[in-house]
XYZ file of C-alpha atoms in Angstrom:
751
model
C -263.439 13.239 -60.152
C -263.616 10.153 -57.765
C -260.076 9.151 -56.698
C -258.712 6.400 -54.465
C -255.424 7.169 -52.571
C -254.040 4.175 -51.180
C -251.531 1.985 -52.358
C -252.776 -1.394 -54.342
C -252.077 -4.015 -56.201
C -253.407 -3.753 -59.647
C -254.350 -7.318 -60.159
C -256.373 -7.058 -57.230
C -258.300 -4.042 -57.553
C -261.176 -3.038 -59.924
C -263.167 -0.135 -58.565
C -265.793 1.683 -61.173
C -265.443 5.453 -60.724
C -267.010 8.852 -62.732
C -264.669 8.422 -65.217
C -266.389 5.203 -66.179
C -265.847 1.483 -65.709
C -262.686 0.427 -68.335
C -261.198 -3.095 -68.241
C -257.986 -3.559 -66.591
C -255.016 -2.639 -68.332
C -252.431 -5.606 -69.071
C -249.855 -4.251 -66.586
C -252.399 -4.642 -64.126
C -253.327 -8.332 -64.789
C -249.227 -8.732 -64.881
C -249.367 -8.074 -60.836
C -247.616 -4.510 -61.129
C -247.672 -2.008 -57.895
C -249.462 1.328 -58.539
C -250.962 4.131 -57.436
C -254.519 4.832 -58.811
C -255.791 8.385 -59.332
C -259.425 6.191 -60.948
C -260.264 2.369 -61.992
C -258.048 2.657 -64.911
C -255.902 6.047 -64.376
C -252.559 5.036 -62.169
C -248.871 5.630 -61.549
C -246.278 2.455 -61.930
C -242.666 2.853 -60.691
C -240.350 1.951 -63.607
C -236.300 2.005 -63.705
C -235.136 2.462 -60.157
C -231.192 2.537 -59.334
C -229.205 3.957 -56.581
C -225.391 5.110 -57.057
C -223.617 5.118 -53.735
C -221.022 7.401 -52.951
C -220.533 10.431 -50.517
C -223.880 11.666 -51.584
C -226.186 8.906 -53.424
C -228.119 9.479 -55.949
C -231.554 7.774 -56.688
C -232.987 7.652 -60.252
C -236.448 6.279 -61.207
C -239.114 6.949 -63.860
C -242.920 7.316 -63.131
C -245.287 6.493 -65.475
C -248.592 7.908 -65.875
C -251.300 5.680 -67.559
C -254.026 7.383 -68.295
C -257.523 5.381 -69.072
C -259.852 8.051 -68.591
C -261.167 10.639 -71.557
C -259.902 13.754 -69.868
C -256.557 15.384 -70.236
C -254.339 15.055 -67.057
C -252.325 17.891 -65.952
C -249.196 16.163 -64.038
C -248.422 19.782 -62.492
C -251.261 18.661 -59.954
C -249.385 16.061 -58.359
C -245.672 16.278 -56.422
C -243.298 13.679 -55.802
C -240.555 12.975 -53.262
C -238.590 9.682 -51.569
C -238.952 8.424 -48.183
C -236.181 6.196 -46.849
C -236.836 3.430 -43.854
C -236.525 6.061 -41.049
C -239.296 8.580 -42.515
C -236.917 10.910 -43.824
C -238.010 13.212 -46.786
C -236.141 13.744 -50.088
C -236.893 16.311 -52.817
C -237.624 14.393 -55.966
C -236.658 16.964 -59.419
C -237.592 16.021 -62.746
C -234.724 15.228 -65.524
C -235.255 17.683 -68.741
C -238.224 18.722 -69.682
C -241.109 17.743 -71.338
C -244.859 18.146 -71.733
C -247.105 17.921 -68.085
C -250.086 17.318 -70.227
C -251.241 13.363 -70.716
C -253.659 13.180 -73.092
C -256.564 10.518 -72.997
C -255.945 6.900 -73.113
C -251.920 7.461 -73.393
C -249.140 6.725 -71.284
C -246.225 9.163 -70.448
C -243.233 8.797 -68.340
C -241.619 11.118 -66.114
C -237.815 10.266 -64.999
C -236.760 11.583 -61.682
C -233.855 12.042 -59.686
C -233.255 12.540 -55.740
C -230.141 13.371 -53.505
C -230.227 10.719 -50.787
C -226.997 12.098 -48.840
C -224.964 9.385 -47.270
C -227.304 6.512 -47.635
C -225.858 3.366 -45.930
C -228.935 1.134 -47.242
C -231.319 1.472 -50.085
C -234.131 -0.867 -48.026
C -237.381 0.539 -47.427
C -237.073 3.309 -49.932
C -240.430 4.715 -51.297
C -241.414 6.806 -54.000
C -244.561 9.114 -52.479
C -247.032 10.951 -54.417
C -249.234 13.482 -53.358
C -251.439 15.877 -54.442
C -250.754 19.872 -54.419
C -253.511 22.288 -52.718
C -255.032 19.108 -51.279
C -256.917 18.581 -47.950
C -253.896 18.455 -45.671
C -252.493 20.972 -43.449
C -249.563 21.690 -44.947
C -251.888 22.121 -48.410
C -250.900 18.448 -50.329
C -252.689 15.662 -50.208
C -251.188 12.114 -49.479
C -252.095 9.242 -52.471
C -250.322 6.700 -52.192
C -246.528 5.448 -52.396
C -244.523 2.847 -54.417
C -242.095 0.572 -53.103
C -238.341 1.398 -54.757
C -236.000 -0.988 -52.813
C -232.787 -1.853 -54.473
C -229.368 -2.579 -53.821
C -227.061 -0.016 -53.370
C -223.438 -0.985 -55.062
C -220.711 -0.532 -52.376
C -217.994 1.867 -53.056
C -214.662 -0.035 -53.734
C -212.932 2.084 -50.658
C -214.635 4.582 -48.408
C -214.591 8.138 -49.686
C -213.256 6.924 -52.923
C -216.539 7.464 -54.760
C -218.750 10.434 -55.530
C -221.871 11.409 -57.580
C -221.904 14.647 -59.305
C -224.331 16.492 -61.598
C -223.325 17.545 -65.225
C -225.644 20.283 -64.923
C -223.662 21.869 -61.907
C -220.460 21.803 -64.006
C -222.083 23.084 -67.165
C -225.111 25.511 -66.340
C -226.000 25.551 -70.145
C -226.796 21.960 -70.312
C -230.382 21.537 -71.374
C -231.004 18.441 -68.784
C -229.629 16.799 -65.588
C -227.066 13.952 -66.275
C -225.414 12.282 -63.715
C -221.892 10.365 -63.176
C -220.331 8.250 -60.870
C -216.953 8.897 -60.423
C -214.486 6.632 -58.422
C -211.028 7.110 -58.084
C -209.058 3.956 -58.771
C -205.405 4.007 -59.368
C -202.676 6.776 -58.838
C -198.949 7.089 -60.428
C -196.405 9.266 -59.547
C -193.783 9.316 -62.716
C -190.697 11.452 -63.297
C -190.299 12.998 -66.641
C -187.675 15.992 -68.297
C -186.363 15.853 -64.333
C -190.107 16.804 -63.115
C -192.359 14.806 -61.259
C -195.969 14.142 -61.883
C -198.853 12.367 -60.444
C -201.596 10.410 -62.943
C -204.975 9.274 -61.283
C -207.366 7.288 -63.010
C -210.851 8.016 -62.427
C -213.974 5.510 -63.442
C -216.850 7.452 -64.619
C -220.227 5.538 -64.770
C -222.872 7.281 -66.768
C -225.892 6.739 -64.810
C -228.264 8.590 -67.467
C -230.212 6.902 -70.155
C -228.385 8.957 -73.208
C -224.600 9.506 -74.119
C -222.818 11.978 -71.644
C -219.789 14.302 -72.675
C -217.706 15.462 -69.556
C -218.078 19.041 -69.821
C -215.140 21.266 -70.668
C -215.759 23.400 -67.372
C -215.189 20.483 -65.354
C -212.005 21.310 -63.771
C -209.490 19.326 -61.675
C -206.866 19.646 -59.050
C -204.839 18.357 -56.175
C -205.173 19.855 -52.409
C -202.753 18.816 -49.970
C -203.014 19.458 -46.707
C -201.454 22.599 -46.459
C -204.129 23.854 -48.683
C -201.980 24.010 -51.703
C -203.705 23.479 -55.411
C -202.127 21.524 -57.975
C -204.057 22.171 -61.272
C -204.573 19.040 -63.350
C -206.245 18.213 -66.619
C -207.478 14.985 -68.368
C -205.205 13.257 -70.746
C -205.541 14.455 -74.605
C -207.958 12.067 -76.233
C -209.860 11.554 -73.068
C -213.094 13.454 -74.002
C -215.079 10.829 -75.813
C -218.597 10.369 -75.040
C -219.408 8.239 -72.090
C -222.163 5.301 -72.880
C -225.250 5.221 -70.978
C -225.129 2.834 -68.122
C -221.501 2.356 -69.369
C -217.879 2.908 -67.334
C -215.257 4.635 -68.884
C -211.780 5.406 -67.472
C -210.209 8.863 -67.846
C -206.692 9.931 -66.587
C -205.796 13.099 -64.718
C -202.429 14.513 -65.332
C -200.784 16.910 -62.667
C -197.297 18.149 -61.235
C -196.884 16.423 -57.805
C -196.755 18.017 -54.780
C -193.240 17.958 -52.853
C -192.174 15.329 -50.727
C -193.184 17.503 -47.527
C -196.719 17.642 -48.758
C -197.040 13.859 -49.984
C -195.604 12.898 -46.619
C -198.551 14.193 -44.704
C -200.896 11.722 -46.466
C -204.020 14.325 -46.296
C -204.013 14.872 -50.520
C -207.208 14.952 -52.060
C -208.323 14.924 -55.701
C -211.253 17.534 -56.200
C -213.659 17.654 -59.364
C -214.885 21.426 -59.435
C -216.304 24.638 -61.436
C -216.891 28.000 -61.508
C -219.266 27.957 -64.147
C -222.051 29.461 -62.206
C -219.822 32.480 -61.379
C -219.054 30.757 -57.916
C -216.284 28.226 -57.095
C -218.407 24.785 -56.194
C -216.246 21.432 -55.471
C -218.492 18.854 -56.592
C -216.405 16.103 -55.158
C -213.139 15.289 -53.462
C -211.770 11.962 -53.410
C -208.413 10.908 -51.176
C -205.625 10.446 -53.251
C -202.889 9.481 -50.260
C -201.884 5.652 -50.496
C -203.069 5.020 -53.913
C -199.824 5.293 -55.642
C -198.304 2.118 -54.086
C -195.796 0.020 -56.534
C -196.160 -3.157 -57.783
C -193.766 -5.686 -56.123
C -191.458 -8.316 -58.190
C -194.188 -11.337 -58.643
C -196.982 -9.192 -58.346
C -199.796 -8.220 -61.013
C -201.933 -5.235 -62.287
C -204.911 -5.753 -63.794
C -205.503 -3.363 -67.358
C -208.668 -1.597 -67.768
C -210.325 0.340 -70.638
C -209.807 -0.684 -74.196
C -207.215 -2.607 -72.759
C -209.236 -4.739 -70.327
C -208.798 -8.577 -70.113
C -204.680 -8.358 -70.134
C -202.901 -8.373 -66.939
C -199.489 -7.274 -66.678
C -197.109 -9.416 -64.463
C -193.665 -8.160 -62.754
C -192.517 -11.629 -63.035
C -188.633 -10.798 -62.041
C -185.631 -8.336 -62.091
C -182.145 -8.609 -62.437
C -178.820 -6.146 -62.327
C -175.331 -6.985 -63.586
C -172.415 -4.896 -62.472
C -170.530 -3.425 -65.695
C -167.572 -1.173 -65.769
C -168.840 2.312 -64.212
C -172.855 1.141 -64.403
C -175.513 -1.253 -63.719
C -177.352 -3.034 -65.636
C -180.892 -3.602 -64.711
C -183.456 -5.822 -66.613
C -187.091 -6.290 -66.105
C -189.198 -9.280 -67.037
C -192.850 -8.357 -67.590
C -195.512 -10.508 -68.929
C -198.556 -9.623 -70.602
C -201.330 -12.271 -70.102
C -204.590 -12.639 -71.542
C -206.944 -14.287 -69.605
C -209.868 -14.416 -71.536
C -211.203 -16.804 -74.232
C -210.436 -14.423 -76.959
C -207.706 -12.976 -78.900
C -206.349 -9.373 -77.574
C -204.614 -7.143 -79.184
C -200.744 -6.167 -77.623
C -200.967 -2.865 -76.261
C -197.671 -0.821 -77.525
C -195.854 -0.967 -73.767
C -192.884 1.478 -73.330
C -190.866 1.526 -70.002
C -188.576 4.300 -68.318
C -186.446 3.643 -65.092
C -186.817 6.118 -62.226
C -184.714 6.660 -59.177
C -184.171 9.264 -56.740
C -186.519 12.144 -57.104
C -186.098 13.624 -60.506
C -184.002 11.178 -62.294
C -184.893 8.775 -65.016
C -183.849 6.721 -67.851
C -185.522 5.275 -71.034
C -185.488 1.249 -71.204
C -184.815 -0.374 -74.208
C -187.287 -3.134 -74.942
C -187.297 -6.722 -76.226
C -189.893 -8.562 -76.998
C -190.280 -12.572 -77.746
C -192.675 -12.213 -80.522
C -193.631 -9.802 -83.223
C -197.183 -10.408 -82.989
C -199.451 -8.075 -82.475
C -201.968 -10.046 -80.488
C -202.324 -11.894 -77.226
C -203.595 -15.578 -77.739
C -206.101 -16.639 -75.449
C -205.190 -17.863 -72.061
C -201.838 -17.020 -73.377
C -198.946 -14.820 -72.401
C -196.086 -12.552 -74.172
C -192.968 -11.536 -72.286
C -191.470 -8.324 -72.545
C -187.648 -7.241 -71.331
C -187.058 -3.656 -70.364
C -183.320 -2.908 -69.809
C -181.555 0.092 -68.677
C -178.052 1.075 -67.408
C -177.937 2.781 -64.401
C -175.870 5.364 -63.074
C -172.862 4.516 -60.805
C -173.803 4.813 -57.335
C -177.510 4.230 -57.891
C -178.735 1.154 -55.472
C -180.803 -1.132 -58.074
C -183.340 -1.642 -55.457
C -184.140 2.161 -55.049
C -185.302 2.023 -58.683
C -188.629 1.439 -60.273
C -189.998 0.869 -63.872
C -192.461 2.683 -64.926
C -194.642 0.731 -67.934
C -196.830 3.219 -70.376
C -199.612 2.321 -72.630
C -199.527 3.689 -75.703
C -202.959 4.033 -76.909
C -205.098 5.582 -79.746
C -208.360 7.431 -78.163
C -211.182 8.009 -80.208
C -212.527 11.811 -80.001
C -214.943 13.599 -81.598
C -216.385 17.134 -82.015
C -219.856 18.131 -83.061
C -222.028 21.019 -84.322
C -225.390 22.207 -85.286
C -227.220 24.482 -87.451
C -230.782 25.161 -88.731
C -233.319 27.174 -89.325
C -237.010 27.240 -87.851
C -240.559 29.307 -88.447
C -244.278 28.973 -87.339
C -247.743 30.580 -88.133
C -251.322 29.881 -86.268
C -253.330 31.311 -83.247
C -252.916 30.240 -79.917
C -255.771 30.256 -77.251
C -256.365 29.038 -74.145
C -254.123 29.163 -70.676
C -250.589 28.029 -69.838
C -247.619 28.978 -71.640
C -247.353 29.872 -75.724
C -248.601 27.201 -78.406
C -246.989 23.878 -79.030
C -247.410 22.769 -75.369
C -243.736 22.762 -73.887
C -243.059 22.105 -70.210
C -240.236 22.949 -67.969
C -238.852 22.126 -64.575
C -239.929 23.705 -61.719
C -239.305 23.418 -58.158
C -241.946 23.927 -55.193
C -241.781 22.560 -52.028
C -244.106 22.271 -49.490
C -242.068 22.199 -45.857
C -239.442 20.889 -48.058
C -241.278 17.522 -49.095
C -241.994 17.416 -52.556
C -241.421 18.813 -56.128
C -243.993 19.971 -58.554
C -242.779 19.081 -62.050
C -243.901 20.513 -65.465
C -246.184 23.386 -66.856
C -249.156 23.055 -69.160
C -250.535 24.645 -72.124
C -253.149 24.455 -74.664
C -253.639 25.348 -78.260
C -255.919 25.965 -80.988
C -253.817 25.412 -83.619
C -250.168 25.699 -84.707
C -248.376 25.141 -87.261
C -244.092 24.995 -87.280
C -241.598 23.696 -89.294
C -238.001 23.361 -88.092
C -234.927 21.834 -90.031
C -231.655 21.279 -88.061
C -228.377 19.432 -89.515
C -226.024 18.208 -87.233
C -222.170 17.597 -88.238
C -219.698 15.081 -86.067
C -216.302 14.905 -86.573
C -213.983 11.940 -85.185
C -210.190 11.474 -84.632
C -208.188 9.123 -82.960
C -205.644 10.933 -80.629
C -202.201 9.129 -79.071
C -202.611 8.731 -75.174
C -199.549 8.019 -73.320
C -200.730 6.994 -69.674
C -198.821 4.979 -66.732
C -200.268 1.581 -65.972
C -197.627 0.382 -63.759
C -194.698 1.142 -61.530
C -192.754 -2.095 -60.807
C -190.592 -1.961 -57.705
C -187.269 -3.625 -58.037
C -186.971 -4.552 -54.442
C -185.669 -7.627 -54.039
C -184.184 -7.614 -57.173
C -181.751 -10.703 -58.178
C -177.782 -9.173 -58.222
C -175.817 -11.251 -60.858
C -172.030 -11.365 -61.686
C -171.027 -10.672 -65.030
C -172.087 -13.648 -66.749
C -169.507 -13.423 -69.888
C -166.622 -13.150 -67.323
C -167.804 -16.392 -65.868
C -168.770 -18.293 -69.318
C -166.611 -21.118 -70.558
C -164.559 -20.958 -73.538
C -166.645 -22.799 -76.580
C -165.315 -24.049 -80.154
C -168.419 -24.541 -82.322
C -169.078 -28.518 -82.895
C -167.842 -29.373 -79.547
C -170.201 -31.279 -77.112
C -171.273 -28.819 -74.463
C -170.392 -30.173 -70.456
C -173.937 -29.747 -69.301
C -174.629 -30.018 -65.954
C -176.948 -33.428 -64.960
C -180.314 -32.726 -64.310
C -183.441 -35.170 -64.425
C -184.313 -33.597 -67.961
C -181.050 -34.354 -69.413
C -179.989 -38.284 -69.580
C -176.830 -39.329 -68.226
C -176.150 -40.717 -71.948
C -177.263 -37.856 -74.196
C -174.839 -35.320 -75.541
C -175.199 -31.529 -76.390
C -173.635 -29.514 -79.564
C -174.050 -26.298 -80.850
C -173.749 -26.955 -84.696
C -174.993 -23.282 -86.153
C -175.062 -20.252 -84.616
C -175.801 -17.665 -87.673
C -177.141 -13.808 -87.455
C -179.099 -11.757 -89.817
C -180.688 -8.270 -89.814
C -184.468 -8.957 -90.314
C -185.599 -6.000 -92.543
C -189.627 -6.948 -91.831
C -189.166 -6.366 -88.075
C -186.488 -3.648 -87.636
C -184.685 -6.361 -85.311
C -181.437 -8.298 -86.120
C -182.406 -11.974 -86.177
C -180.165 -15.172 -84.821
C -180.690 -18.456 -85.688
C -178.999 -21.638 -83.275
C -179.372 -25.409 -84.397
C -178.022 -27.842 -81.161
C -177.391 -31.636 -82.110
C -178.747 -33.879 -79.430
C -176.682 -37.037 -79.390
C -178.412 -40.450 -78.073
C -175.398 -42.663 -77.155
C -177.323 -45.086 -74.900
C -178.707 -48.447 -75.800
C -182.577 -47.397 -75.460
C -184.791 -44.559 -76.314
C -184.714 -41.538 -74.123
C -186.902 -38.138 -74.532
C -185.949 -35.530 -75.629
C -185.246 -32.739 -73.211
C -187.145 -29.065 -73.313
C -183.906 -27.225 -72.792
C -184.043 -23.464 -73.395
C -181.470 -21.070 -74.727
C -180.749 -17.693 -74.076
C -178.093 -15.401 -75.952
C -176.246 -12.610 -73.342
C -174.681 -9.965 -74.859
C -171.637 -8.365 -73.428
C -173.900 -5.104 -72.436
C -175.754 -7.175 -70.214
C -178.630 -7.800 -72.337
C -180.490 -11.256 -72.397
C -182.105 -12.217 -75.563
C -184.404 -15.781 -74.876
C -184.590 -18.463 -77.901
C -188.072 -19.407 -79.186
C -187.706 -23.044 -79.788
C -188.494 -24.475 -83.396
C -192.828 -25.319 -83.458
C -192.807 -29.275 -83.947
C -190.173 -31.635 -82.435
C -189.840 -35.500 -81.837
C -190.478 -36.729 -78.256
C -187.582 -39.510 -78.291
C -184.392 -39.929 -79.879
C -183.414 -43.265 -80.958
C -180.369 -45.178 -79.602
C -177.260 -44.176 -81.792
C -178.901 -41.377 -83.512
C -178.893 -37.498 -83.516
C -181.586 -34.911 -83.434
C -181.678 -31.326 -84.681
C -183.322 -28.766 -82.780
C -183.364 -25.011 -84.105
C -184.001 -21.809 -81.755
C -184.578 -18.059 -83.039
C -183.827 -14.892 -81.422
C -184.641 -11.345 -81.861
C -181.625 -9.193 -80.607
C -182.062 -5.431 -79.980
C -181.689 -3.310 -82.873
C -179.343 -0.910 -81.410
C -177.085 -4.101 -79.854
C -173.823 -3.338 -81.084
C -172.197 -5.584 -83.744
C -169.116 -5.912 -82.264
C -170.718 -7.527 -79.236
C -169.261 -11.118 -77.939
C -172.143 -13.205 -76.598
C -172.699 -16.159 -74.275
C -175.054 -19.038 -74.745
C -176.928 -20.181 -71.835
C -178.455 -23.318 -71.238
C -181.166 -23.559 -69.202
C -183.777 -26.352 -67.522
C -187.270 -24.387 -67.248
C -188.403 -26.899 -65.971
C -186.302 -28.502 -63.140
C -187.002 -25.320 -61.147
C -190.079 -23.874 -62.292
C -190.820 -20.950 -62.212
C -187.175 -20.285 -61.936
C -184.797 -21.553 -64.605
C -181.737 -23.688 -63.998
C -178.439 -22.750 -65.573
C -176.926 -25.791 -67.309
C -174.182 -24.035 -68.635
C -172.986 -20.794 -70.262
C -170.476 -20.817 -73.164
C -168.835 -17.948 -75.241
C -169.650 -18.039 -78.174
C -169.824 -15.830 -81.919
C -171.546 -15.634 -84.516
C -170.754 -17.280 -87.872
C -170.018 -15.177 -90.589
C -172.103 -15.481 -93.550
C -170.949 -14.661 -97.134
C -173.837 -14.540 -99.174
C -171.898 -14.238 -102.483
C -170.648 -17.865 -101.632
C -171.623 -20.666 -104.290
C -172.006 -22.810 -101.217
C -174.438 -22.344 -97.967
C -174.690 -24.465 -94.886
C -178.106 -25.530 -94.137
C -177.183 -27.968 -91.360
C -176.741 -30.846 -91.506
C -177.003 -30.223 -95.211
C -174.767 -28.120 -97.547
C -176.342 -26.498 -100.847
C -174.148 -25.654 -103.885
C -175.211 -22.904 -106.735
C -174.089 -24.666 -109.635
C -175.602 -22.146 -111.838
C -178.706 -20.134 -112.154
C -180.605 -18.157 -114.678
C -184.267 -16.449 -115.043
C -186.083 -14.208 -116.965
C -189.564 -12.884 -117.023
C -192.658 -14.296 -119.021
C -195.837 -13.399 -120.278
C -199.076 -15.472 -120.995
C -202.747 -14.740 -121.196
C -202.505 -11.421 -119.900
C -200.741 -12.648 -116.486
C -197.069 -12.046 -115.662
C -194.651 -14.380 -113.966
C -190.636 -14.842 -113.639
C -188.886 -17.901 -113.867
C -185.690 -19.094 -111.745
C -183.473 -22.074 -113.289
C -181.192 -23.174 -111.362
C -178.870 -26.140 -110.766
C -177.981 -27.363 -107.319
C -175.555 -29.842 -105.336
C -177.189 -30.896 -101.994
C -175.381 -32.852 -99.751
C -176.079 -34.447 -96.249
C -172.574 -33.452 -94.046
C -173.676 -35.058 -91.030
C -175.974 -38.222 -90.111
C -178.925 -36.735 -88.263
C -182.416 -37.038 -87.884
C -184.705 -34.233 -89.280
C -188.326 -34.128 -89.066
C -191.207 -31.539 -90.662
C -190.045 -29.051 -87.763
C -186.644 -28.683 -89.415
C -185.901 -25.501 -91.321
C -186.816 -24.873 -95.010
C -185.889 -22.238 -97.503
C -187.124 -19.661 -99.306
C -186.620 -17.697 -102.547
C -188.117 -14.218 -102.564
C -188.138 -12.125 -105.896
C -187.396 -8.762 -104.821
C -187.372 -5.471 -106.673
C -184.411 -2.540 -107.000
C -186.146 -0.892 -103.697
C -186.019 -4.017 -101.763
C -189.720 -4.655 -102.464
C -191.032 -8.363 -102.345
C -192.843 -9.116 -105.619
C -193.621 -12.865 -105.246
C -192.313 -15.684 -102.814
C -191.802 -19.513 -103.404
C -190.640 -22.096 -100.668
C -188.910 -25.327 -100.706
C -187.899 -28.510 -97.923
C -185.337 -30.780 -97.245
C -187.203 -33.347 -96.833
C -190.622 -35.163 -98.637
C -191.419 -35.957 -101.816
C -191.052 -32.221 -102.960
C -188.137 -31.766 -101.416
C -184.750 -30.234 -102.859
C -182.082 -32.709 -104.246
C -178.857 -32.403 -106.303
C -180.107 -31.709 -110.081
C -182.128 -29.078 -111.899
C -184.896 -27.186 -110.422
C -187.303 -24.570 -112.013
C -188.758 -22.188 -109.820
C -192.059 -19.898 -110.989
C -192.808 -16.521 -109.377
C -196.637 -15.813 -109.971
C -199.358 -12.995 -108.682
C -196.772 -10.220 -110.399
C -198.074 -6.568 -111.799
C -197.214 -5.165 -115.165
C -196.137 -2.147 -113.484
C -193.405 -4.395 -110.861
C -191.341 -5.389 -114.006
C -187.912 -4.145 -114.378
C -184.439 -5.193 -115.003
C -183.308 -4.535 -111.361
C -184.731 -7.834 -109.917
C -182.623 -10.030 -107.715
C -183.512 -13.270 -105.835
C -183.481 -13.770 -101.990
C -182.503 -16.804 -100.423
C -183.267 -17.093 -96.699
C -183.239 -20.086 -94.487
C -186.593 -20.233 -92.728
C -187.500 -21.765 -88.931
C -191.081 -21.661 -87.726
C -191.784 -20.860 -83.874
C -194.801 -20.726 -81.910
C -194.569 -16.884 -82.587
C -194.418 -16.951 -86.211
C -190.935 -17.278 -89.082
C -187.691 -16.611 -88.384
C -185.699 -16.190 -91.601
C -182.017 -15.678 -92.364
C -180.696 -14.212 -95.426
C -178.109 -16.451 -97.008
C -177.766 -15.463 -100.629
C -178.474 -13.328 -103.039
C -179.002 -14.015 -106.759
C -178.168 -11.728 -108.900
């Protein structure tokens, strides 16, 4: 066979050999670089990638195009990698495959080569040679292919490494490589013990799914040589997709203060699968667990990617023998998509081994964060006497569900036939073999031939999957620089409902505009497990010209020190005409464990005057109005609704069931104030004896279908026959539409 050993551009090469004259292939016409064995038998280089780290890994695929009329044995050729300085690196075949390439066929041979600490991929080449050639070392060069690619830089020097999963589990049939990058570390206190969590980003550098083998182990080594065994969090065993990056978390007992102070700590990934201990990667950990300062932020990863946590602010208020701390965390969505709001819990830790669970209050009951929007979370706890709040940290943890799977195989096989020829047994198998000459190359596969073979096999693979709850820290917020407040209730002004609030003058509040709290009601929210409060303020323009409606904020401050921000109704007017009043509604979500005996202060703020801080305009002692759901007269300020009489009953028509409520109302406007489409409405809910809502109907106090004095008929539909019972009742709610949803207040129950 005549061969051409030099590297050539296929589109420029057309050679006639003993194999015959064959038309140039399409890849040649495309100008792809190749190494020729004959005019239509050649190698090309495909899919080259380099993963950087303490030991860089190069992966590539050689494609052999056999345009001849004979079988080509790939075992006759060796492969190695050359860098720009001429250094040689052995190349090894990934997995097992046939070495015999049939006439007219193309076959790919995937390789990998470990290049050590490679500073640059510039000048890399894949060199091909023939075994038992005429050279002094028994090989003959046949050409090289350019393989220069950009080496991705590690995030920090030494924090990244490339490992072979076959080194961790020798039972694997083929090589699978992952690049592991040490990310954030978190030191937490749990049940009086300190633990260290380290996030590892695993990038699958292979072309197929991989699962981290159970024989891959983790431990922390300190400067004194002590080891702290670690393990992946439960549920962190799902498949790594090809080319993808997945974050996994290792948990272990934290080292002693003295060991941590030495700074020389490393997380080791190791195995003893072969009988001898082997460290596959050693990644520095010292300095990775810095806390986030107030005002700082941290991006979430994994299933919560796209969300960012911001440590907005923290405040401390003295109590009798304790100190209340409250930290505001914002969950921000910077993407253009709706993202799920993760379940985020909080714990305050202080000293070396002390912690206190935090109470969480959310500004919304929604489970999602809208695009380019945010959700505010407040974490509160009481620190023991003598603890400086600035020495405490808030640990925010994410509760997530991680998919995990297990699989098994079972099957039968049989074969029959006669075998002849040279090489291995029939069926043309291949194995990975290593043979080097002066450390320069690797022979790759074995050959076989057979005259006849008949085989059958049946394999069944069963896979089961489940979702496991995983709890991992995602932020440690330092409270250094915390704002210290006096007890607000002690400084709040006495106030009587209906009086004008003497607010501080600001650019947002016109001098002729007065503010009055006209309603403050509280109700247990059965749907969300929170107590709901609804407040209404009346803004009156005492001037002779129209003024802008101020965007004032309201907060309810409990005697325990907890703060509950109010959410304003969705729709409001832009101006208030002279000599008129306008009513604005606010809703509050109160902590479920806030005591009913607590007293409250209402704080009025101007959020724009001192942004991003809030300017306090006034703080007033308030109390919730006592609601009597059995009373015949209910206040929906500025309206008072009287239920004169009511009756109801079941109806059946054409296979459908319904319930009809007939009632007579007296609706009076008690105050001459302006209302619009943003004003509160009324909802009637048909409820069975177990508290289940069967059907609802809504009403309004304005428009063509408004509720007025006289008789009204309300029909509840879409009721199933099994839901009909004699113990039903009608629950009447006042509703306020806010950006976070509809807030409801139960005002009456019709038996």
